XYZ file of C-alpha atoms in Angstrom:
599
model
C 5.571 1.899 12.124
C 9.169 3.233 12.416
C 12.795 3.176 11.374
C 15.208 0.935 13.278
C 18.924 0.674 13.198
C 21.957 0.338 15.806
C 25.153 -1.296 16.634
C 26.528 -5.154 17.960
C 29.949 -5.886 19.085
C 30.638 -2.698 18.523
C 31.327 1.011 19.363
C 29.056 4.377 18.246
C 29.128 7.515 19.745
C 26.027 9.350 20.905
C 26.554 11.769 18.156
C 26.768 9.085 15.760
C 23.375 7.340 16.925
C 21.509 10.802 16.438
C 23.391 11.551 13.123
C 21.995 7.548 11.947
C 18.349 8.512 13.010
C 18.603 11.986 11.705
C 18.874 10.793 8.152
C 15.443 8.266 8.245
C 13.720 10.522 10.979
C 11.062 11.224 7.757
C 10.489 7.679 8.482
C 9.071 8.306 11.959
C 8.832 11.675 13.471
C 6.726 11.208 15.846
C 9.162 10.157 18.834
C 13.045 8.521 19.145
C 13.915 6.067 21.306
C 17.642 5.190 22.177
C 19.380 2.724 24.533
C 22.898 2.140 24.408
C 25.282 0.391 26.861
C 29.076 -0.678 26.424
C 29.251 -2.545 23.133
C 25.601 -2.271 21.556
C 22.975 0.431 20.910
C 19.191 -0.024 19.771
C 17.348 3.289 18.437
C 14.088 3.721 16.664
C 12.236 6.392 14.836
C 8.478 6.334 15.821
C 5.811 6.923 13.713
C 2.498 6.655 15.513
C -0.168 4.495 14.339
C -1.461 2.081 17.316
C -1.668 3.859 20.534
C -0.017 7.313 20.100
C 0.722 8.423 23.285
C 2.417 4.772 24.421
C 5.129 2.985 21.779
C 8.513 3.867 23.790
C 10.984 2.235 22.216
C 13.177 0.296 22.737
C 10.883 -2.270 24.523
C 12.219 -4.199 27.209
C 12.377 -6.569 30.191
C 14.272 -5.867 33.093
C 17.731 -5.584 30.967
C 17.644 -8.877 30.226
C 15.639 -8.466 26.381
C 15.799 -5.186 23.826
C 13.667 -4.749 21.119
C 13.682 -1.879 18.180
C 10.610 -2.686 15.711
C 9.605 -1.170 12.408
C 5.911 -2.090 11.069
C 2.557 -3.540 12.189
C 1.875 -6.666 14.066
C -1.757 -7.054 13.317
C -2.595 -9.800 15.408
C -0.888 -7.851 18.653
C -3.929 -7.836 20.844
C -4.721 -11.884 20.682
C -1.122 -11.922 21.442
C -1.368 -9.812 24.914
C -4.059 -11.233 26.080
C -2.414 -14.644 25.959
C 0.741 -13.180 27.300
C -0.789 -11.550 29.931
C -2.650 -14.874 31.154
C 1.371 -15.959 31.454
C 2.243 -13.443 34.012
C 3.382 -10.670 31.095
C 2.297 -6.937 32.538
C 2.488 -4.213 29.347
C 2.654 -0.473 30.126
C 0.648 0.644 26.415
C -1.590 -1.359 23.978
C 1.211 -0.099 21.333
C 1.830 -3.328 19.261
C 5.726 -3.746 19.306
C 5.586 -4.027 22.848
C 4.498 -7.348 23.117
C 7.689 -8.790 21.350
C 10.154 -9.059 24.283
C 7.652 -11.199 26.247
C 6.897 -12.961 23.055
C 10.498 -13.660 22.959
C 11.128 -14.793 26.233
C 7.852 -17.029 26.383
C 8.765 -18.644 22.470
C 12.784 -17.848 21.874
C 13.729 -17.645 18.626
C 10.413 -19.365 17.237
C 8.693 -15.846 18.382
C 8.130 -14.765 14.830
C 5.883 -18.461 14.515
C 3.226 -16.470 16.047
C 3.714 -12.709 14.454
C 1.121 -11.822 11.967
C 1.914 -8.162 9.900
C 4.900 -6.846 8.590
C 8.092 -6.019 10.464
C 11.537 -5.520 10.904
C 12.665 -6.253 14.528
C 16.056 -6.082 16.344
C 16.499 -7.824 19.623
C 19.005 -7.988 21.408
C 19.125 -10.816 24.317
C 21.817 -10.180 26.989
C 21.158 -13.567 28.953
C 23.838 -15.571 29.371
C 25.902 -15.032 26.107
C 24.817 -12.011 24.514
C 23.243 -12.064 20.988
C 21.463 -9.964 18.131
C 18.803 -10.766 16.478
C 17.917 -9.276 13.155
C 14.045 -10.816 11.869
C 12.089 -9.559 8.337
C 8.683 -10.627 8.005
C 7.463 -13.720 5.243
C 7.338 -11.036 2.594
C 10.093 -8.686 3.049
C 7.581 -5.629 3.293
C 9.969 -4.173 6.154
C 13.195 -4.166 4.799
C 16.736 -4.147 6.976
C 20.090 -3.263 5.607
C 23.421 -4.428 7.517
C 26.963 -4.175 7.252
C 29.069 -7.173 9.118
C 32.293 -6.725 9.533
C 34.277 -9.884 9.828
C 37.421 -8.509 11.205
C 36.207 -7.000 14.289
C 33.030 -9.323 14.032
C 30.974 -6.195 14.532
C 27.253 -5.521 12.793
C 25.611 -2.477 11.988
C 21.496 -1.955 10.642
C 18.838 0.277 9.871
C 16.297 0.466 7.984
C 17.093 2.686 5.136
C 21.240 2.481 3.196
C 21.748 6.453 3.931
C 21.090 6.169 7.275
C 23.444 3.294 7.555
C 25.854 4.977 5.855
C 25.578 7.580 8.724
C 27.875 5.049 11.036
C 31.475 5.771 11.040
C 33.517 3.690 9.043
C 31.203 1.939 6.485
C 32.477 2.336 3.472
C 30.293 3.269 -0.136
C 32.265 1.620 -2.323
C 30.413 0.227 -5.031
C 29.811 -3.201 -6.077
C 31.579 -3.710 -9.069
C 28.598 -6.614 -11.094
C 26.001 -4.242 -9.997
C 25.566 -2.060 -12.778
C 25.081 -5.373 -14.371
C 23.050 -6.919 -12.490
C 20.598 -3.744 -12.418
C 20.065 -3.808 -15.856
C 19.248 -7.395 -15.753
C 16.179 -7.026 -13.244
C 15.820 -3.585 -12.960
C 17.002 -3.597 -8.972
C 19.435 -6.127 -7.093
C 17.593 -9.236 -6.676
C 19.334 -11.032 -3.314
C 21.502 -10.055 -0.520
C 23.450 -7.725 -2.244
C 22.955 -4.343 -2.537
C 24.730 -1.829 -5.412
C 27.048 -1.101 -1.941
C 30.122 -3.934 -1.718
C 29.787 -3.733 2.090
C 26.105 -4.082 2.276
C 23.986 -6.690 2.786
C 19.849 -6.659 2.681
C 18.442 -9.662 4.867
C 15.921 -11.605 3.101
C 12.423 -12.209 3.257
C 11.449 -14.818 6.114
C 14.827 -14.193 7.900
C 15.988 -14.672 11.225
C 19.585 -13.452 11.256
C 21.458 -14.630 14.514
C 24.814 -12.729 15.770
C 26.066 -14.002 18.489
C 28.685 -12.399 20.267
C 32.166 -13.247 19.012
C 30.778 -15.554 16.232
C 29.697 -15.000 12.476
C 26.397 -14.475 11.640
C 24.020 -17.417 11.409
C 20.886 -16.884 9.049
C 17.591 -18.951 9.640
C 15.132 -19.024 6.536
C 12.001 -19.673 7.936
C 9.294 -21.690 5.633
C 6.214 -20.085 4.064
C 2.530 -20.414 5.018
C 0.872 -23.343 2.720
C -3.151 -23.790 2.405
C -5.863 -25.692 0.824
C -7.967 -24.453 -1.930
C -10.924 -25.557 -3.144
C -10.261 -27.231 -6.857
C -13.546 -25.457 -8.622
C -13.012 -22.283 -9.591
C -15.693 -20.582 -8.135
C -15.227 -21.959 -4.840
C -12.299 -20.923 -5.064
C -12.719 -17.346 -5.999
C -15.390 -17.137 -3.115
C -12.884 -18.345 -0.832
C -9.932 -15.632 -2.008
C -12.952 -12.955 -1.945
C -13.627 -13.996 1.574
C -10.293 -13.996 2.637
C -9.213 -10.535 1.070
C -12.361 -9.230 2.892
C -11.316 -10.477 6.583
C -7.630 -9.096 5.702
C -8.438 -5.640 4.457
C -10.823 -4.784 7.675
C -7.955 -5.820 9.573
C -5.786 -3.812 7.779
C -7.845 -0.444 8.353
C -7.210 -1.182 11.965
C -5.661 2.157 13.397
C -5.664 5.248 15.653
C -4.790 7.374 12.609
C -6.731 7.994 9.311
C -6.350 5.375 6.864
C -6.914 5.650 2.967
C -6.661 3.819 -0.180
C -4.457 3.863 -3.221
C -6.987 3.381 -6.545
C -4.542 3.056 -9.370
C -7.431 2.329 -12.025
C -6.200 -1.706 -12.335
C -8.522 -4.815 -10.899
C -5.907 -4.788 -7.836
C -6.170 -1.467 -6.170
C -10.218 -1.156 -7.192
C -10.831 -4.584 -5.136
C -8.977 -3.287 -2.422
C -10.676 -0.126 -2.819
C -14.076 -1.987 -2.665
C -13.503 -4.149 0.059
C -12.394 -1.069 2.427
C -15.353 0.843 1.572
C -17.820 -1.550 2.711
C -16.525 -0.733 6.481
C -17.304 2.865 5.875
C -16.566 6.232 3.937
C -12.966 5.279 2.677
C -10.565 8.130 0.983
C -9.411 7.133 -2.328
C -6.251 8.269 -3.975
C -5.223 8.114 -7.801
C -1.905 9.842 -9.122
C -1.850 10.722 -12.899
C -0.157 13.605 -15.154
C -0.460 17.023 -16.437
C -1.133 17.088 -20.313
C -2.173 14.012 -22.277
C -0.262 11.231 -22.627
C -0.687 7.164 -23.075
C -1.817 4.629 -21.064
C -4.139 7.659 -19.034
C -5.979 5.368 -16.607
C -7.431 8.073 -13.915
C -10.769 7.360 -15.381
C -10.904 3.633 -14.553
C -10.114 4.960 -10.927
C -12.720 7.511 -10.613
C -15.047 4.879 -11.809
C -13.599 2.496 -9.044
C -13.661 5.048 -6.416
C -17.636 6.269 -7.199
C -18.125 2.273 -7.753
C -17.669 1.938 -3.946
C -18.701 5.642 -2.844
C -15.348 6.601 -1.508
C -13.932 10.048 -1.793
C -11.975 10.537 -4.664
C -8.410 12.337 -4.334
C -6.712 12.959 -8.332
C -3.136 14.045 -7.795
C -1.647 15.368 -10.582
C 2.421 15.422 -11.229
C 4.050 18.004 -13.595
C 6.390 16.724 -15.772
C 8.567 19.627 -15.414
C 9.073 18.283 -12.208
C 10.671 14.970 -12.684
C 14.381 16.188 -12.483
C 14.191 17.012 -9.290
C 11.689 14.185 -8.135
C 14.032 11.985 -9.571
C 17.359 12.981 -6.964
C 14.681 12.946 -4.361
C 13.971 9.406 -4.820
C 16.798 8.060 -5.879
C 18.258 9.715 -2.289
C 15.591 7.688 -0.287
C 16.228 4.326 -2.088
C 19.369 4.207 -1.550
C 19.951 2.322 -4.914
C 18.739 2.956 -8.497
C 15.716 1.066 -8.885
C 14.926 1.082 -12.786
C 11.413 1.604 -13.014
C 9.770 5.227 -13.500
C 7.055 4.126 -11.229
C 8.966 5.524 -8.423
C 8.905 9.246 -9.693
C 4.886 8.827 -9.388
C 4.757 6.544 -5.774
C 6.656 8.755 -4.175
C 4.929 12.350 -5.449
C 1.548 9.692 -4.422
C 2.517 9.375 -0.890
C 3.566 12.874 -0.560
C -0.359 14.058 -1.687
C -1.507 11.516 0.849
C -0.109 13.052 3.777
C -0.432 16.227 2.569
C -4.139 15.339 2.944
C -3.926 14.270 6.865
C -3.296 10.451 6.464
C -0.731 8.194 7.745
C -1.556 4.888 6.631
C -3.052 3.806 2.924
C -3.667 0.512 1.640
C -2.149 -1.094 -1.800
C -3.121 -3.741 -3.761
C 1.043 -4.272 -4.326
C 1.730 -7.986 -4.987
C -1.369 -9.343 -6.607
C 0.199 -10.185 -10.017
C 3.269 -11.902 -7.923
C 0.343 -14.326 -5.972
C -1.872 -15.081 -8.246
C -0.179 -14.686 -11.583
C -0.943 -11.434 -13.528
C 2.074 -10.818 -15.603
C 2.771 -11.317 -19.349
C 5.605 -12.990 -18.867
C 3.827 -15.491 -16.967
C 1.556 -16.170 -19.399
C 4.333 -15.868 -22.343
C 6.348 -18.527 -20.044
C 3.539 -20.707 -18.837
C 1.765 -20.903 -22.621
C 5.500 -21.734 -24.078
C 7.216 -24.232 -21.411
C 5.181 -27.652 -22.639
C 6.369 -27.169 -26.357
C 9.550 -24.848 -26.199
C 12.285 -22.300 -24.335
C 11.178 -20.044 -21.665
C 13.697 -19.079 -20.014
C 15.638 -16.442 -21.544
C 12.316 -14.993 -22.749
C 11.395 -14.455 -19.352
C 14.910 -13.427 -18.049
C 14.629 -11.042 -20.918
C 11.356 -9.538 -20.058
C 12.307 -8.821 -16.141
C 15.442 -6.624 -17.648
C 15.794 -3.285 -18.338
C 17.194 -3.927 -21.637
C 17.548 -7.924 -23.336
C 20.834 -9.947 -22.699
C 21.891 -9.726 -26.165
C 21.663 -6.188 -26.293
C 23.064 -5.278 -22.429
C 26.880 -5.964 -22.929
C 26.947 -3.492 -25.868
C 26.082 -0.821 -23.324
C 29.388 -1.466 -21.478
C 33.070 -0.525 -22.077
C 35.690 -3.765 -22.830
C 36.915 -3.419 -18.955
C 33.583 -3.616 -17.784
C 32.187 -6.417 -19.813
C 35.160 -8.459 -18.678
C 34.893 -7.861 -15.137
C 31.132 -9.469 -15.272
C 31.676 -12.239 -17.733
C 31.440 -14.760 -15.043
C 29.379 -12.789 -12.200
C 25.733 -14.296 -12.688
C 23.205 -11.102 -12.414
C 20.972 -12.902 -10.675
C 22.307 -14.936 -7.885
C 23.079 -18.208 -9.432
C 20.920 -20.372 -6.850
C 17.873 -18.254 -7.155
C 18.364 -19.020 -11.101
C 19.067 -22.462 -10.791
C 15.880 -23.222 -9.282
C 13.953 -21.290 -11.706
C 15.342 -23.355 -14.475
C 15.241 -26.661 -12.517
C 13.284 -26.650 -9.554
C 10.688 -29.136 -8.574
C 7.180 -28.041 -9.960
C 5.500 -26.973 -12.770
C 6.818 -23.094 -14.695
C 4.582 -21.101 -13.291
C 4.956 -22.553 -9.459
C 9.015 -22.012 -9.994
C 8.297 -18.439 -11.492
C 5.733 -17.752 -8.906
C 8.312 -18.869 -6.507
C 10.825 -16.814 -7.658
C 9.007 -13.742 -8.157
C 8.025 -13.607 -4.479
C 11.051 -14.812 -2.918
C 13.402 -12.382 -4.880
C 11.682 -9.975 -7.684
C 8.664 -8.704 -4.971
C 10.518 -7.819 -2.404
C 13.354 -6.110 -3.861
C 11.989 -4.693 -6.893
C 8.388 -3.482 -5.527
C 8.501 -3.703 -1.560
C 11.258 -2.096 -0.925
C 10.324 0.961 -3.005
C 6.594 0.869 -1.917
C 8.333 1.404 1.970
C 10.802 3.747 1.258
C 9.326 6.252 -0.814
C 5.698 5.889 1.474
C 7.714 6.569 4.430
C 9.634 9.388 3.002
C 6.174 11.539 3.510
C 5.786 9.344 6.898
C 2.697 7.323 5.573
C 2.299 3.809 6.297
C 1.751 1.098 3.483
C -0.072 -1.815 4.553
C -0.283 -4.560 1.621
C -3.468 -6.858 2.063
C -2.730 -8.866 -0.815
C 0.914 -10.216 1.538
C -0.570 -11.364 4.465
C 0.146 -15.108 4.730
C -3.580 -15.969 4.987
C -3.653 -14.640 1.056
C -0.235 -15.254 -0.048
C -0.411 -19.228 0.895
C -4.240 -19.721 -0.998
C -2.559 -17.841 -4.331
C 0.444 -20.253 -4.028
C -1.602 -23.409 -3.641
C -3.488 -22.915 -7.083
C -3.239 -25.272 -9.499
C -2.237 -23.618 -12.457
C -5.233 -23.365 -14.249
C -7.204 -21.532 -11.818
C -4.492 -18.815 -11.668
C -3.353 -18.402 -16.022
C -5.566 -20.297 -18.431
C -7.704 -19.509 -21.618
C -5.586 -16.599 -22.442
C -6.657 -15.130 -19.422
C -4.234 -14.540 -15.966
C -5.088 -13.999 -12.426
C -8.303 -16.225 -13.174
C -9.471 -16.379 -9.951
C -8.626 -13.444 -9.016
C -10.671 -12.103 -11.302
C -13.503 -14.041 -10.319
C -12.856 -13.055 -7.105
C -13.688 -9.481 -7.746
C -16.568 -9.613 -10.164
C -19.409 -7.632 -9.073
C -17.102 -5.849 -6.637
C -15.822 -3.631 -9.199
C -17.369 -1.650 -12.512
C -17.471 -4.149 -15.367
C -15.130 -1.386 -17.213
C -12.571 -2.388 -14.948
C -13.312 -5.742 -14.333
C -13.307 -6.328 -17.995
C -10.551 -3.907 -19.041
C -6.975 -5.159 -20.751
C -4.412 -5.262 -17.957
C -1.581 -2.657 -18.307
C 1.389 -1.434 -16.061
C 0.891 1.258 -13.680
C 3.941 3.087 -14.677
C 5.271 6.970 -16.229
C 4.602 7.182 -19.900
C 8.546 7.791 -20.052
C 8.929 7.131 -23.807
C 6.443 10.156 -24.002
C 8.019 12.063 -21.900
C 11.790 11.434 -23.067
C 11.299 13.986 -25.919
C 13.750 16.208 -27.142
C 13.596 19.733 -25.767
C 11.582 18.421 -22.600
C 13.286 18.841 -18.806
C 13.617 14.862 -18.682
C 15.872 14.794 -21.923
C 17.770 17.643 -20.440
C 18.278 16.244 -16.950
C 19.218 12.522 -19.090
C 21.905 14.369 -22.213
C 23.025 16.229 -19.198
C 23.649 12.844 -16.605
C 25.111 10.325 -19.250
C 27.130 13.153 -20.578
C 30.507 11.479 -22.202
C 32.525 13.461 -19.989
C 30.608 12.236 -16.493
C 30.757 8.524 -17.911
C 33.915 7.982 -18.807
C 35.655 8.302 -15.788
C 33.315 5.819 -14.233
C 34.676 3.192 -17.199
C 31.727 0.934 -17.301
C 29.769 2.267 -19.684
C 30.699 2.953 -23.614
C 29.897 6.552 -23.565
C 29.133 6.041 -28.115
C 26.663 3.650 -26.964
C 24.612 5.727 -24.730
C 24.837 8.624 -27.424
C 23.642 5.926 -29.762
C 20.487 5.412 -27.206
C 19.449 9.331 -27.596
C 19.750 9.428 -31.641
C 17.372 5.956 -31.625
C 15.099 7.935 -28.847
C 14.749 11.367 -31.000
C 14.160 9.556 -34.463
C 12.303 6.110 -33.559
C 11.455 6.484 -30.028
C 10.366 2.797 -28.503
C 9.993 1.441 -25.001
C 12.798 -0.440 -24.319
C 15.528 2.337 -25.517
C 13.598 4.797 -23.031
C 13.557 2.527 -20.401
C 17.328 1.960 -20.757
C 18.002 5.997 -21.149
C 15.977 6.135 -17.964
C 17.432 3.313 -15.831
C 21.070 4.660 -16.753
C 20.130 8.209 -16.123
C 18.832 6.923 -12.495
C 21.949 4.870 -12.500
C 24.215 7.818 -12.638
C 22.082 9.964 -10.124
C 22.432 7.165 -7.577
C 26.245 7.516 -8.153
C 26.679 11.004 -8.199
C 24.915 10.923 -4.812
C 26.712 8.550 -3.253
C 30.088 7.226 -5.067
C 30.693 10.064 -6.898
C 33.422 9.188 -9.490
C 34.120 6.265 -8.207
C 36.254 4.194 -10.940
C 36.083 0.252 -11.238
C 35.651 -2.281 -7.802
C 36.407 -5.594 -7.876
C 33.841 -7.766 -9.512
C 33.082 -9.463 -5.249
C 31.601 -12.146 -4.975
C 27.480 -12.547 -6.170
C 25.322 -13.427 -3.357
């Protein structure tokens, strides 16, 4: 695991290089690797998981191939073995190494035969030179770039304030984005909140050849065969999940598990344990408040006999968790979640562990949201679609432009908040609702709403999320279920569920499923730090220079909050709060863009 980033067709300075891996060195402290040469530079930020002496990066062949690689190839020792019987010599068992040889053995079709999570960069300076930017089916290992079509120069790493460390690049904001955040919460798509940055998709093989544009190659997902009874089914996800997670605790490091209380994260827990004593780690919060599951996680974690780890966060601290995380996103991301991953992650190294296992992306496979079941119940007899638009947003679409000043709400009148082919698919795609919202979810929601901030606020504490619920072998059986083996009855995640009975305690197995979130409508009280920090952020005076949003509005969001305090009007006080933060940090005042184009 590490951070990655460097330079094509262009020129960086050596100070420049350190000054971009100073800023995600949390991300891998262990080691930094740097290769430059007249026109490019590769550097890397190690964090050791797989052989920790060996893993010098960047890997290469004679000159001829470069490699930088953030993540885990889990299948890396199958892979040198067979490379090896071609002639291939390695100098470590580290698993990044094998992927210049797998390059030069496969070309571009490499990645056919990766199984983990990465982001790679390799560069091939045979015959005409060329970069190579890859993410992995998922999107678990996100890469940022900047391409500059003038000088037809590209620039990456793996976190937006490191690649805002390279000379030049510009932090101008996108002018849609506040938009398009309150529509879904994060960016969904190639865009980022920055004008000049771009966030390669899932399944991506982005090719920059020297002189030319960049060419991007969207590779196909994994498909499968299930079993059409539902308990054959179940026994076959069970099975699966079981050969994935001992896979997963593969390492040279401790590894632990995150227990968040929900039927995910306890069958994850489970499954670990029965390799051995497993570390299990639940975050909750000082006082009472809603929602309190740390008891369903105990259960969980005594359930399987692992050691039980409650981390408690102090809600007097959320001001200044809150600039913390905002600083390692890179980009508001809406949901108060991210306040309690990232003081998670920071307990869980704290304890002596650099990898933990998640059971992130189980709703997104095999269909656990309300708003699946809302759209999937509704679709035969009547509309969906807005409902469901409307339940991914911060605040509904009727209600959003009222936020916003007249300028603003006529710069996005015709920018769709969701780029428009993503949408166009949902709405008319081939298959039934819940196989185009399934589709969507995982192309576009899971990786930039939940991935990106399970990686970047993990490696912040340099800890290592490993997600067995998106490996391909698990991803492909959730997608090939008919529909009423994943929502039926009034039930969703069906055989998931099924899967993990007698795995987990009945209390959880049997349990109403709720978000694993901050109680913020709780917590946004008058008097408390949180409604300090928020009167004190969306001030009239801070927001009105910004002229997007109508500073009466917001004032009319705190008078609903102190007299008839609901969800959705704390969740928008919150997301605009984070909103501003992300700006102060980075734009400052920064007045109105141009509304760009949406990706």
């Amino acid at each position: 695991m590490c951070r990655i980033y460097g330079y094509f067709n262009a020129v960086a300075s050596p100070n420049e290089m350190k000054r971009v891996g100073a800023l995600q060195r949390h991300g891998g402290p262990d080691r930094t690797g740097l290769s430059r040469a007249p026109g490019w530079g590769l550097g890397s930020n190690r964090l050791a998981v797989i052989d920790l002496d060996g893993g010098i990066q960047p890997y290469e062949i004679e000159g001829r191939i470069s490699a930088v690689f953030n993540g885990e190839i889990y299948n890396h020792d199958a892979l040198r073995d067979r490379l090896r019987k071609r002639g291939h010599r390695f100098a470590d068992r580290c698993d990044g190494a094998i992927i210049p040889a797998l390059y030069e053995e496969y070309g571009e079709k490499f990645t056919d035969h990766l199984d983990g999570m990465y982001a790679i960069a390799l560069l091939d300076l045979r015959e005409r030179p060329k970069l190579l930017l890859v993410t992995d089916h998922m999107g678990m290992k996100p890469l940022y770039y900047r391409w500059d079509a003038v000088d037809r120069s590209l620039r990456f790493s793996s976190e937006i304030p490191a690649l805002l460390g390279f000379e030049g690049l510009g932090t101008g904001v996108w002018g849609p984005g506040l938009d398009a955040y309150l529509a879904s919460k994060t960016p969904f798509g190639e865009q980022t909140m920055f004008q000049e940055i771009k966030v390669l998709p899932a399944a991506t093989t982005l090719r920059c050849t020297l002189g030319e544009a960049p060419e991007a190659l969207h590779r196909p997902h994994a498909t499968a065969q299930v079993p059409d009874d539902a308990d054959r089914a179940a026994e076959l996800v069970r099975d699966t999940l079981r050969t994935e997670v001992g896979r997963l605790l593969v390492a040279d490091v401790p590894v632990a598990v995150i227990t968040s209380g929900g039927l995910d994260s306890s069958l994850v827990t489970a499954l670990a344990a029965e390799r051995g004593p497993v570390h299990s780690f639940n975050i909750a919060y000082r006082g009472t408040w809603p929602f309190e599951e740390r008891h369903f996680a105990r259960q969980a974690a005594e359930h399987a006999h692992a050691v039980y780890h409650q981390v408690e966060l102090d809600p007097a601290t959320l001001p200044d968790l809150v600039e913390d995380v905002v600083w390692h996103l890179g980009q508001p991301n809406a949901d108060p979640i991210t306040v309690s991953t990232y003081a998670l992650f920071a307990a869980v190294r704290e304890a002596g562990f650099k990898v933990a296992l998640t059971g992130d992306a189980a709703d997104e496979v095999f269909g656990g949201y309300a708003r699946m079941h809302a759209a999937h119940e509704s679709a035969p007899a009547g509309p969906w679609y807005e409902r469901y638009l409307d339940a991914l947003a911060v605040v509904p679409a009727a209600r959003r432009h009222s936020l916003y000043t007249d300028d603003y709400r006529l710069l996005v009148q015709d920018v769709p908040p969701i780029p428009a082919a993503a949408l166009d698919r949902l709405r008319h795609g081939e298959g039934t609702v819940l196989k185009r919202i399934t589709d969507f979810e995982l192309a576009h929601r899971l990786p930039a709403y939940h991935l990106r901030r399970v990686d970047h606020l993990s490696m912040a504490h340099s800890v290592e999320s490993r997600l067995p619920f998106c490996q391909p072998s698990v991803t492909s059986l959730g997608r090939a279920l008919p529909d009423r083996l994943r929502i039926g009855g009034g039930k969703v995640k069906r055989t998931l569920y099924g899967a993990a009975a007698g795995l987990v305690p009945d209390a959880v197995h049997q349990r109403v499923k709720q978000p694993f979130t901050l109680p913020v409508t709780a917590m946004l009280a008058p008097g408390s730090p949180l409604w300090e920090m928020a009167r004190d952020t969306l001030a009239t005076g801070r927001l009105r220079p910004a002229g997007r949003l109508d500073p009466h509005a917001v004032d009319a969001l705190f008078r609903t909050q102190e007299l008839r305090p609901d969800d959705t009007t704390a969740l928008t006080i919150w997301a605009l709060m984070t909103y501003e933060v992300w700006q102060d940090q980075f734009q400052g005042s920064a007045g109105l863009v141009g509304a760009g184009a949406a990706s």
